Amino acid sequence: MRLSTTSYLVMGMIALRGPSTPYELKRAVSRSVGYFWHFPHAQLYSEPERLADAGLLALDTEDHGRRRKTYSLTSEGRAALRAWLAAPTPEHFEMRDVAELKLFFNEAGSPDDVEKLAREQIRQHESRIAEYEDLVARHGQEQWAEPRMITIELGLEMEHAALRFWTALATDDLDRLRRERAERDPRG
């Protein structure tokens, strides 16, 4: 059976939370990895069943009422998750940004469209930065030692980088951005 990143996301979330229903997984993902890993959340309803069929998750179904399905990690699932976590990650950083795609194809648009796109992106990145900073304030700096919380630090860096880019584009100052990047480059 081929395991996808979503497979590992489901197993990892169950390893963290304990036995979970697909709805509980959806809520937990939206409050954690959903900030940086986007995928169709409908997969959180289908993937646990597929993993249970493979013996990586155990399924417990309520006998009455809504007959909720609760999944827990089996020893085989825990071993698969550990092997995945220990393996190198040769994949290139993936960014799927609709605004970047629109910018790429804007030759058919107008300069006003680019400025409008840049201004909207500035607002969105400022909003996400505020959201991440609020998470930091609520959870405190002491939790940054936890790998799950340190991902917010990476998120902040990426949001600030995107904000610098879109701001430079909106103010027609990409040359300044290039100079600053060259000055920060440790490779000289």
Short mmCIF file of N, CA and C in Angstrom, two decimals:
data_model
loop_
_atom_site.label_atom_id
_atom_site.label_comp_id
_atom_site.label_asym_id
_atom_site.label_seq_id
_atom_site.Cartn_x
_atom_site.Cartn_y
_atom_site.Cartn_z
N MET A 1 0.84 -1.18 0.00
CA MET A 1 0.00 0.00 0.00
C MET A 1 0.89 1.25 0.00
N ARG A 2 0.57 2.17 -0.89
CA ARG A 2 1.31 3.43 -0.96
C ARG A 2 0.74 4.40 0.07
N LEU A 3 1.63 4.96 0.89
CA LEU A 3 1.21 5.94 1.88
C LEU A 3 1.53 7.34 1.37
N SER A 4 0.58 8.22 1.48
CA SER A 4 0.75 9.60 1.04
C SER A 4 1.10 10.48 2.24
N THR A 5 1.40 11.73 1.98
CA THR A 5 1.65 12.67 3.06
C THR A 5 0.41 12.78 3.94
N THR A 6 -0.76 12.73 3.33
CA THR A 6 -2.00 12.77 4.10
C THR A 6 -2.11 11.56 5.03
N SER A 7 -1.63 10.40 4.56
CA SER A 7 -1.63 9.21 5.41
C SER A 7 -0.82 9.47 6.68
N TYR A 8 0.36 10.05 6.50
CA TYR A 8 1.22 10.33 7.65
C TYR A 8 0.64 11.44 8.51
N LEU A 9 -0.01 12.41 7.89
CA LEU A 9 -0.67 13.46 8.65
C LEU A 9 -1.74 12.85 9.57
N VAL A 10 -2.54 11.95 9.03
CA VAL A 10 -3.59 11.31 9.83
C VAL A 10 -2.97 10.50 10.97
N MET A 11 -1.97 9.68 10.65
CA MET A 11 -1.34 8.86 11.69
C MET A 11 -0.64 9.73 12.73
N GLY A 12 0.03 10.79 12.27
CA GLY A 12 0.72 11.69 13.20
C GLY A 12 -0.26 12.39 14.13
N MET A 13 -1.39 12.84 13.58
CA MET A 13 -2.37 13.54 14.40
C MET A 13 -2.98 12.58 15.43
N ILE A 14 -3.23 11.36 15.04
CA ILE A 14 -3.78 10.38 15.99
C ILE A 14 -2.72 10.02 17.03
N ALA A 15 -1.45 9.96 16.61
CA ALA A 15 -0.38 9.70 17.58
C ALA A 15 -0.31 10.81 18.63
N LEU A 16 -0.54 12.05 18.21
CA LEU A 16 -0.51 13.19 19.14
C LEU A 16 -1.75 13.25 20.03
N ARG A 17 -2.91 13.06 19.42
CA ARG A 17 -4.19 13.27 20.10
C ARG A 17 -4.72 12.03 20.81
N GLY A 18 -4.37 10.88 20.29
CA GLY A 18 -5.01 9.65 20.76
C GLY A 18 -6.18 9.33 19.84
N PRO A 19 -6.98 8.33 20.20
CA PRO A 19 -8.10 7.92 19.36
C PRO A 19 -8.96 9.13 18.95
N SER A 20 -9.31 9.17 17.66
CA SER A 20 -10.00 10.35 17.11
C SER A 20 -11.00 9.95 16.04
N THR A 21 -12.06 10.73 15.97
CA THR A 21 -13.01 10.60 14.87
C THR A 21 -12.51 11.47 13.71
N PRO A 22 -12.97 11.23 12.49
CA PRO A 22 -12.57 12.11 11.39
C PRO A 22 -12.90 13.58 11.66
N TYR A 23 -14.03 13.86 12.28
CA TYR A 23 -14.38 15.24 12.60
C TYR A 23 -13.37 15.85 13.58
N GLU A 24 -12.97 15.07 14.58
CA GLU A 24 -11.97 15.56 15.53
C GLU A 24 -10.62 15.81 14.84
N LEU A 25 -10.29 14.95 13.89
CA LEU A 25 -9.07 15.15 13.11
C LEU A 25 -9.15 16.46 12.34
N LYS A 26 -10.29 16.70 11.69
CA LYS A 26 -10.48 17.92 10.91
C LYS A 26 -10.30 19.16 11.79
N ARG A 27 -10.91 19.15 12.96
CA ARG A 27 -10.77 20.29 13.89
C ARG A 27 -9.33 20.47 14.34
N ALA A 28 -8.67 19.36 14.69
CA ALA A 28 -7.28 19.43 15.16
C ALA A 28 -6.36 19.93 14.06
N VAL A 29 -6.57 19.47 12.85
CA VAL A 29 -5.74 19.92 11.72
C VAL A 29 -5.94 21.41 11.48
N SER A 30 -7.18 21.87 11.52
CA SER A 30 -7.45 23.29 11.25
C SER A 30 -6.80 24.20 12.30
N ARG A 31 -6.53 23.67 13.48
CA ARG A 31 -5.91 24.46 14.56
C ARG A 31 -4.41 24.24 14.67
N SER A 32 -3.86 23.49 13.75
CA SER A 32 -2.42 23.19 13.87
C SER A 32 -1.78 23.19 12.48
N VAL A 33 -1.58 22.03 11.90
CA VAL A 33 -0.88 21.94 10.62
C VAL A 33 -1.65 22.59 9.48
N GLY A 34 -2.92 22.84 9.66
CA GLY A 34 -3.71 23.51 8.64
C GLY A 34 -3.21 24.91 8.33
N TYR A 35 -2.42 25.49 9.23
CA TYR A 35 -1.85 26.80 8.97
C TYR A 35 -0.81 26.75 7.85
N PHE A 36 -0.17 25.60 7.67
CA PHE A 36 0.89 25.54 6.66
C PHE A 36 0.77 24.36 5.71
N TRP A 37 -0.13 23.43 5.94
CA TRP A 37 -0.27 22.30 5.04
C TRP A 37 -1.73 22.25 4.57
N HIS A 38 -1.94 22.67 3.34
CA HIS A 38 -3.29 22.76 2.80
C HIS A 38 -3.59 21.54 1.93
N PHE A 39 -4.75 20.97 2.12
CA PHE A 39 -5.20 19.83 1.34
C PHE A 39 -6.71 19.72 1.53
N PRO A 40 -7.38 18.97 0.67
CA PRO A 40 -8.84 18.82 0.83
C PRO A 40 -9.16 18.07 2.13
N HIS A 41 -9.87 18.73 3.03
CA HIS A 41 -10.16 18.12 4.34
C HIS A 41 -11.10 16.93 4.23
N ALA A 42 -11.73 16.75 3.09
CA ALA A 42 -12.55 15.55 2.89
C ALA A 42 -11.69 14.29 3.01
N GLN A 43 -10.39 14.44 2.75
CA GLN A 43 -9.48 13.29 2.88
C GLN A 43 -9.40 12.80 4.32
N LEU A 44 -9.70 13.67 5.27
CA LEU A 44 -9.66 13.25 6.67
C LEU A 44 -10.83 12.33 7.01
N TYR A 45 -11.77 12.22 6.11
CA TYR A 45 -12.88 11.28 6.30
C TYR A 45 -12.61 9.97 5.56
N SER A 46 -11.91 10.02 4.44
CA SER A 46 -11.65 8.80 3.67
C SER A 46 -10.33 8.12 4.05
N GLU A 47 -9.31 8.89 4.36
CA GLU A 47 -7.99 8.31 4.62
C GLU A 47 -7.95 7.41 5.86
N PRO A 48 -8.60 7.76 6.97
CA PRO A 48 -8.55 6.85 8.12
C PRO A 48 -9.10 5.46 7.79
N GLU A 49 -10.16 5.41 7.01
CA GLU A 49 -10.73 4.11 6.63
C GLU A 49 -9.73 3.31 5.80
N ARG A 50 -9.06 3.96 4.88
CA ARG A 50 -8.05 3.29 4.04
C ARG A 50 -6.91 2.76 4.91
N LEU A 51 -6.48 3.57 5.90
CA LEU A 51 -5.40 3.14 6.79
C LEU A 51 -5.84 2.00 7.70
N ALA A 52 -7.11 2.02 8.09
CA ALA A 52 -7.64 0.92 8.91
C ALA A 52 -7.67 -0.38 8.09
N ASP A 53 -8.06 -0.27 6.82
CA ASP A 53 -8.07 -1.45 5.95
C ASP A 53 -6.68 -2.04 5.79
N ALA A 54 -5.65 -1.19 5.88
CA ALA A 54 -4.27 -1.64 5.75
C ALA A 54 -3.67 -2.11 7.08
N GLY A 55 -4.42 -1.98 8.18
CA GLY A 55 -3.93 -2.42 9.48
C GLY A 55 -3.08 -1.39 10.21
N LEU A 56 -3.03 -0.16 9.69
CA LEU A 56 -2.23 0.89 10.34
C LEU A 56 -3.02 1.64 11.40
N LEU A 57 -4.33 1.61 11.28
CA LEU A 57 -5.23 2.18 12.29
C LEU A 57 -6.23 1.11 12.69
N ALA A 58 -6.68 1.19 13.93
CA ALA A 58 -7.75 0.32 14.42
C ALA A 58 -9.03 1.15 14.42
N LEU A 59 -10.14 0.51 14.10
CA LEU A 59 -11.43 1.19 14.02
C LEU A 59 -12.35 0.69 15.12
N ASP A 60 -12.96 1.65 15.81
CA ASP A 60 -13.98 1.34 16.81
C ASP A 60 -15.22 2.12 16.42
N THR A 61 -16.33 1.43 16.17
CA THR A 61 -17.58 2.08 15.77
C THR A 61 -18.58 1.97 16.91
N GLU A 62 -19.22 3.09 17.24
CA GLU A 62 -20.25 3.09 18.28
C GLU A 62 -21.37 2.12 17.89
N ASP A 63 -21.91 1.42 18.88
CA ASP A 63 -22.99 0.46 18.63
C ASP A 63 -24.34 1.13 18.46
N HIS A 64 -24.48 2.36 18.92
CA HIS A 64 -25.77 3.03 18.88
C HIS A 64 -25.58 4.50 18.54
N GLY A 65 -26.66 5.23 18.48
CA GLY A 65 -26.58 6.67 18.22
C GLY A 65 -26.06 6.97 16.83
N ARG A 66 -25.11 7.86 16.75
CA ARG A 66 -24.59 8.30 15.46
C ARG A 66 -23.62 7.30 14.84
N ARG A 67 -23.28 6.26 15.59
CA ARG A 67 -22.36 5.22 15.12
C ARG A 67 -21.04 5.83 14.64
N ARG A 68 -20.55 6.76 15.46
CA ARG A 68 -19.28 7.42 15.15
C ARG A 68 -18.16 6.40 15.04
N LYS A 69 -17.25 6.71 14.12
CA LYS A 69 -16.06 5.88 13.93
C LYS A 69 -14.88 6.58 14.59
N THR A 70 -14.23 5.86 15.49
CA THR A 70 -13.05 6.38 16.17
C THR A 70 -11.87 5.52 15.77
N TYR A 71 -10.79 6.19 15.37
CA TYR A 71 -9.59 5.48 14.90
C TYR A 71 -8.46 5.67 15.90
N SER A 72 -7.69 4.60 16.07
CA SER A 72 -6.49 4.67 16.91
C SER A 72 -5.33 4.03 16.15
N LEU A 73 -4.14 4.40 16.54
CA LEU A 73 -2.93 3.93 15.87
C LEU A 73 -2.59 2.52 16.33
N THR A 74 -2.32 1.63 15.39
CA THR A 74 -1.86 0.29 15.73
C THR A 74 -0.34 0.31 15.86
N SER A 75 0.23 -0.77 16.33
CA SER A 75 1.69 -0.83 16.43
C SER A 75 2.32 -0.75 15.03
N GLU A 76 1.66 -1.32 14.03
CA GLU A 76 2.17 -1.23 12.65
C GLU A 76 2.12 0.23 12.16
N GLY A 77 1.05 0.92 12.51
CA GLY A 77 0.92 2.32 12.14
C GLY A 77 1.97 3.18 12.82
N ARG A 78 2.22 2.91 14.10
CA ARG A 78 3.24 3.66 14.83
C ARG A 78 4.62 3.41 14.21
N ALA A 79 4.89 2.17 13.82
CA ALA A 79 6.18 1.85 13.19
C ALA A 79 6.32 2.56 11.84
N ALA A 80 5.24 2.59 11.06
CA ALA A 80 5.28 3.29 9.76
C ALA A 80 5.50 4.78 9.96
N LEU A 81 4.85 5.36 10.94
CA LEU A 81 5.01 6.78 11.24
C LEU A 81 6.45 7.07 11.68
N ARG A 82 6.99 6.26 12.55
CA ARG A 82 8.37 6.46 13.02
C ARG A 82 9.36 6.35 11.86
N ALA A 83 9.15 5.37 10.98
CA ALA A 83 10.05 5.21 9.82
C ALA A 83 9.99 6.44 8.92
N TRP A 84 8.79 6.96 8.71
CA TRP A 84 8.63 8.16 7.88
C TRP A 84 9.32 9.36 8.52
N LEU A 85 9.15 9.52 9.83
CA LEU A 85 9.77 10.64 10.53
C LEU A 85 11.30 10.56 10.49
N ALA A 86 11.84 9.35 10.50
CA ALA A 86 13.30 9.16 10.52
C ALA A 86 13.92 9.28 9.13
N ALA A 87 13.13 9.13 8.09
CA ALA A 87 13.66 9.16 6.72
C ALA A 87 14.01 10.58 6.30
N PRO A 88 15.05 10.74 5.45
CA PRO A 88 15.38 12.07 4.94
C PRO A 88 14.22 12.62 4.09
N THR A 89 14.18 13.92 3.93
CA THR A 89 13.14 14.57 3.13
C THR A 89 13.80 15.23 1.93
N PRO A 90 13.93 14.48 0.82
CA PRO A 90 14.61 15.04 -0.36
C PRO A 90 13.71 15.94 -1.21
N GLU A 91 12.42 15.98 -0.90
CA GLU A 91 11.51 16.78 -1.70
C GLU A 91 11.84 18.26 -1.57
N HIS A 92 11.68 18.95 -2.68
CA HIS A 92 11.90 20.39 -2.70
C HIS A 92 10.75 21.10 -2.00
N PHE A 93 11.04 22.20 -1.36
CA PHE A 93 10.02 23.04 -0.73
C PHE A 93 8.91 23.30 -1.75
N GLU A 94 7.68 23.12 -1.33
CA GLU A 94 6.55 23.29 -2.23
C GLU A 94 5.73 24.49 -1.80
N MET A 95 5.49 25.36 -2.76
CA MET A 95 4.65 26.51 -2.48
C MET A 95 3.57 26.56 -3.56
N ARG A 96 2.34 26.56 -3.13
CA ARG A 96 1.22 26.65 -4.06
C ARG A 96 0.47 27.93 -3.71
N ASP A 97 0.83 28.99 -4.41
CA ASP A 97 0.28 30.29 -4.12
C ASP A 97 -0.48 30.80 -5.34
N VAL A 98 -1.78 30.93 -5.23
CA VAL A 98 -2.61 31.38 -6.35
C VAL A 98 -2.19 32.78 -6.79
N ALA A 99 -1.83 33.64 -5.85
CA ALA A 99 -1.40 35.00 -6.20
C ALA A 99 -0.14 34.96 -7.06
N GLU A 100 0.77 34.06 -6.74
CA GLU A 100 1.98 33.94 -7.55
C GLU A 100 1.65 33.47 -8.96
N LEU A 101 0.71 32.57 -9.07
CA LEU A 101 0.26 32.09 -10.38
C LEU A 101 -0.37 33.23 -11.19
N LYS A 102 -1.20 34.03 -10.52
CA LYS A 102 -1.81 35.18 -11.20
C LYS A 102 -0.74 36.17 -11.64
N LEU A 103 0.26 36.39 -10.81
CA LEU A 103 1.34 37.30 -11.16
C LEU A 103 2.09 36.78 -12.39
N PHE A 104 2.34 35.49 -12.44
CA PHE A 104 3.05 34.87 -13.56
C PHE A 104 2.31 35.11 -14.87
N PHE A 105 0.98 34.95 -14.85
CA PHE A 105 0.19 35.05 -16.06
C PHE A 105 -0.34 36.46 -16.33
N ASN A 106 0.11 37.44 -15.57
CA ASN A 106 -0.48 38.77 -15.68
C ASN A 106 -0.14 39.51 -16.97
N GLU A 107 0.66 38.95 -17.82
CA GLU A 107 0.95 39.61 -19.09
C GLU A 107 -0.34 39.96 -19.82
N ALA A 108 -1.35 39.14 -19.62
CA ALA A 108 -2.65 39.38 -20.24
C ALA A 108 -3.45 40.43 -19.47
N GLY A 109 -3.00 40.80 -18.27
CA GLY A 109 -3.72 41.76 -17.43
C GLY A 109 -3.17 43.16 -17.61
N SER A 110 -3.24 43.92 -16.55
CA SER A 110 -2.76 45.30 -16.62
C SER A 110 -1.91 45.61 -15.39
N PRO A 111 -1.11 46.69 -15.46
CA PRO A 111 -0.33 47.09 -14.27
C PRO A 111 -1.23 47.37 -13.07
N ASP A 112 -2.43 47.89 -13.31
CA ASP A 112 -3.35 48.11 -12.20
C ASP A 112 -3.74 46.81 -11.52
N ASP A 113 -3.87 45.73 -12.31
CA ASP A 113 -4.19 44.42 -11.74
C ASP A 113 -3.07 43.94 -10.82
N VAL A 114 -1.82 44.19 -11.24
CA VAL A 114 -0.67 43.77 -10.43
C VAL A 114 -0.66 44.53 -9.12
N GLU A 115 -0.86 45.84 -9.18
CA GLU A 115 -0.85 46.63 -7.94
C GLU A 115 -2.00 46.21 -7.03
N LYS A 116 -3.18 45.98 -7.60
CA LYS A 116 -4.34 45.53 -6.80
C LYS A 116 -4.04 44.18 -6.15
N LEU A 117 -3.45 43.26 -6.92
CA LEU A 117 -3.07 41.95 -6.39
C LEU A 117 -2.05 42.11 -5.26
N ALA A 118 -1.05 42.96 -5.47
CA ALA A 118 -0.01 43.17 -4.45
C ALA A 118 -0.62 43.75 -3.17
N ARG A 119 -1.49 44.72 -3.30
CA ARG A 119 -2.11 45.34 -2.10
C ARG A 119 -2.93 44.32 -1.32
N GLU A 120 -3.66 43.49 -2.03
CA GLU A 120 -4.46 42.45 -1.35
C GLU A 120 -3.54 41.44 -0.65
N GLN A 121 -2.44 41.08 -1.30
CA GLN A 121 -1.50 40.14 -0.68
C GLN A 121 -0.84 40.75 0.55
N ILE A 122 -0.55 42.03 0.49
CA ILE A 122 0.01 42.72 1.67
C ILE A 122 -0.97 42.59 2.83
N ARG A 123 -2.24 42.86 2.58
CA ARG A 123 -3.25 42.75 3.66
C ARG A 123 -3.32 41.31 4.20
N GLN A 124 -3.30 40.34 3.29
CA GLN A 124 -3.41 38.94 3.73
C GLN A 124 -2.20 38.51 4.55
N HIS A 125 -1.00 38.89 4.11
CA HIS A 125 0.20 38.48 4.84
C HIS A 125 0.30 39.22 6.18
N GLU A 126 -0.09 40.47 6.22
CA GLU A 126 -0.12 41.18 7.50
C GLU A 126 -1.10 40.52 8.46
N SER A 127 -2.24 40.09 7.94
CA SER A 127 -3.24 39.42 8.77
C SER A 127 -2.71 38.08 9.31
N ARG A 128 -2.03 37.31 8.45
CA ARG A 128 -1.49 36.02 8.89
C ARG A 128 -0.37 36.23 9.91
N ILE A 129 0.45 37.25 9.71
CA ILE A 129 1.51 37.56 10.68
C ILE A 129 0.88 37.87 12.03
N ALA A 130 -0.16 38.68 12.02
CA ALA A 130 -0.85 39.02 13.28
C ALA A 130 -1.43 37.77 13.93
N GLU A 131 -1.97 36.88 13.13
CA GLU A 131 -2.54 35.63 13.66
C GLU A 131 -1.45 34.77 14.29
N TYR A 132 -0.31 34.63 13.61
CA TYR A 132 0.80 33.85 14.16
C TYR A 132 1.35 34.50 15.44
N GLU A 133 1.50 35.82 15.41
CA GLU A 133 2.01 36.50 16.60
C GLU A 133 1.04 36.36 17.77
N ASP A 134 -0.25 36.31 17.48
CA ASP A 134 -1.24 36.07 18.53
C ASP A 134 -1.07 34.67 19.12
N LEU A 135 -0.81 33.69 18.27
CA LEU A 135 -0.55 32.32 18.76
C LEU A 135 0.67 32.30 19.68
N VAL A 136 1.73 33.01 19.28
CA VAL A 136 2.93 33.08 20.11
C VAL A 136 2.61 33.71 21.46
N ALA A 137 1.85 34.80 21.44
CA ALA A 137 1.50 35.49 22.68
C ALA A 137 0.65 34.60 23.59
N ARG A 138 -0.28 33.85 22.99
CA ARG A 138 -1.16 32.99 23.80
C ARG A 138 -0.43 31.79 24.36
N HIS A 139 0.53 31.25 23.62
CA HIS A 139 1.19 30.02 24.04
C HIS A 139 2.53 30.27 24.72
N GLY A 140 3.08 31.45 24.57
CA GLY A 140 4.32 31.78 25.26
C GLY A 140 5.56 31.25 24.54
N GLN A 141 6.65 31.93 24.75
CA GLN A 141 7.92 31.57 24.10
C GLN A 141 8.47 30.23 24.60
N GLU A 142 8.13 29.84 25.83
CA GLU A 142 8.70 28.59 26.37
C GLU A 142 8.30 27.37 25.55
N GLN A 143 7.21 27.47 24.83
CA GLN A 143 6.76 26.31 24.03
C GLN A 143 7.46 26.21 22.69
N TRP A 144 8.32 27.18 22.35
CA TRP A 144 9.01 27.12 21.07
C TRP A 144 9.95 25.94 20.98
N ALA A 145 10.31 25.37 22.10
CA ALA A 145 11.18 24.20 22.07
C ALA A 145 10.45 22.99 21.49
N GLU A 146 9.13 23.01 21.54
CA GLU A 146 8.36 21.90 20.99
C GLU A 146 8.34 22.01 19.47
N PRO A 147 8.66 20.91 18.77
CA PRO A 147 8.65 20.96 17.30
C PRO A 147 7.32 21.44 16.70
N ARG A 148 6.22 21.10 17.34
CA ARG A 148 4.93 21.52 16.79
C ARG A 148 4.77 23.03 16.84
N MET A 149 5.31 23.66 17.84
CA MET A 149 5.17 25.11 17.96
C MET A 149 6.23 25.85 17.15
N ILE A 150 7.38 25.25 16.96
CA ILE A 150 8.44 25.96 16.24
C ILE A 150 8.08 26.13 14.76
N THR A 151 7.14 25.35 14.27
CA THR A 151 6.69 25.54 12.89
C THR A 151 6.08 26.92 12.70
N ILE A 152 5.55 27.51 13.75
CA ILE A 152 5.02 28.88 13.66
C ILE A 152 6.15 29.85 13.36
N GLU A 153 7.33 29.60 13.91
CA GLU A 153 8.49 30.46 13.62
C GLU A 153 8.81 30.43 12.13
N LEU A 154 8.80 29.24 11.54
CA LEU A 154 9.03 29.13 10.09
C LEU A 154 7.90 29.84 9.33
N GLY A 155 6.68 29.68 9.79
CA GLY A 155 5.56 30.36 9.17
C GLY A 155 5.71 31.87 9.20
N LEU A 156 6.16 32.39 10.34
CA LEU A 156 6.40 33.84 10.44
C LEU A 156 7.47 34.30 9.47
N GLU A 157 8.56 33.55 9.36
CA GLU A 157 9.63 33.91 8.42
C GLU A 157 9.11 33.94 6.99
N MET A 158 8.31 32.95 6.63
CA MET A 158 7.78 32.89 5.26
C MET A 158 6.79 34.02 5.01
N GLU A 159 5.96 34.32 5.99
CA GLU A 159 5.00 35.41 5.83
C GLU A 159 5.71 36.75 5.70
N HIS A 160 6.76 36.96 6.51
CA HIS A 160 7.52 38.21 6.41
C HIS A 160 8.23 38.32 5.05
N ALA A 161 8.76 37.20 4.55
CA ALA A 161 9.41 37.22 3.24
C ALA A 161 8.39 37.57 2.15
N ALA A 162 7.22 36.95 2.21
CA ALA A 162 6.18 37.25 1.23
C ALA A 162 5.74 38.71 1.34
N LEU A 163 5.60 39.20 2.57
CA LEU A 163 5.21 40.59 2.77
C LEU A 163 6.26 41.54 2.19
N ARG A 164 7.55 41.23 2.38
CA ARG A 164 8.61 42.07 1.79
C ARG A 164 8.49 42.09 0.27
N PHE A 165 8.26 40.93 -0.33
CA PHE A 165 8.15 40.85 -1.79
C PHE A 165 6.97 41.66 -2.30
N TRP A 166 5.78 41.41 -1.77
CA TRP A 166 4.58 42.08 -2.28
C TRP A 166 4.64 43.59 -2.02
N THR A 167 5.24 44.00 -0.91
CA THR A 167 5.40 45.43 -0.62
C THR A 167 6.34 46.06 -1.64
N ALA A 168 7.45 45.39 -1.93
CA ALA A 168 8.39 45.91 -2.93
C ALA A 168 7.72 45.98 -4.30
N LEU A 169 6.92 45.00 -4.64
CA LEU A 169 6.22 45.00 -5.92
C LEU A 169 5.21 46.15 -5.97
N ALA A 170 4.46 46.34 -4.90
CA ALA A 170 3.43 47.39 -4.86
C ALA A 170 4.05 48.79 -4.93
N THR A 171 5.26 48.94 -4.40
CA THR A 171 5.91 50.25 -4.39
C THR A 171 6.94 50.39 -5.50
N ASP A 172 6.95 49.41 -6.42
CA ASP A 172 7.87 49.42 -7.56
C ASP A 172 9.32 49.55 -7.08
N ASP A 173 9.66 48.75 -6.06
CA ASP A 173 10.98 48.84 -5.44
C ASP A 173 11.65 47.46 -5.35
N LEU A 174 11.53 46.67 -6.42
CA LEU A 174 12.14 45.34 -6.41
C LEU A 174 13.67 45.41 -6.39
N ASP A 175 14.25 46.50 -6.93
CA ASP A 175 15.71 46.62 -6.90
C ASP A 175 16.23 46.68 -5.46
N ARG A 176 15.53 47.40 -4.59
CA ARG A 176 15.91 47.47 -3.18
C ARG A 176 15.84 46.07 -2.56
N LEU A 177 14.77 45.35 -2.87
CA LEU A 177 14.61 44.00 -2.33
C LEU A 177 15.77 43.11 -2.77
N ARG A 178 16.17 43.22 -4.03
CA ARG A 178 17.30 42.42 -4.54
C ARG A 178 18.59 42.79 -3.83
N ARG A 179 18.83 44.09 -3.62
CA ARG A 179 20.05 44.53 -2.93
C ARG A 179 20.08 43.98 -1.50
N GLU A 180 18.94 44.10 -0.79
CA GLU A 180 18.89 43.60 0.59
C GLU A 180 19.12 42.10 0.65
N ARG A 181 18.57 41.38 -0.32
CA ARG A 181 18.76 39.93 -0.34
C ARG A 181 20.23 39.60 -0.59
N ALA A 182 20.88 40.34 -1.47
CA ALA A 182 22.30 40.12 -1.75
C ALA A 182 23.15 40.40 -0.51
N GLU A 183 22.78 41.42 0.25
CA GLU A 183 23.51 41.76 1.47
C GLU A 183 23.35 40.68 2.55
N ARG A 184 22.19 40.02 2.59
CA ARG A 184 21.95 38.97 3.60
C ARG A 184 22.54 37.62 3.19
N ASP A 185 22.84 37.44 1.93
CA ASP A 185 23.28 36.14 1.42
C ASP A 185 24.64 35.75 2.02
N PRO A 186 24.68 34.68 2.83
CA PRO A 186 25.94 34.28 3.47
C PRO A 186 26.95 33.70 2.47
N ARG A 187 26.51 33.37 1.28
CA ARG A 187 27.42 32.81 0.26
C ARG A 187 28.23 33.90 -0.42
N GLY A 188 27.92 35.16 -0.08
CA GLY A 188 28.69 36.27 -0.60
C GLY A 188 28.12 36.75 -1.86
#
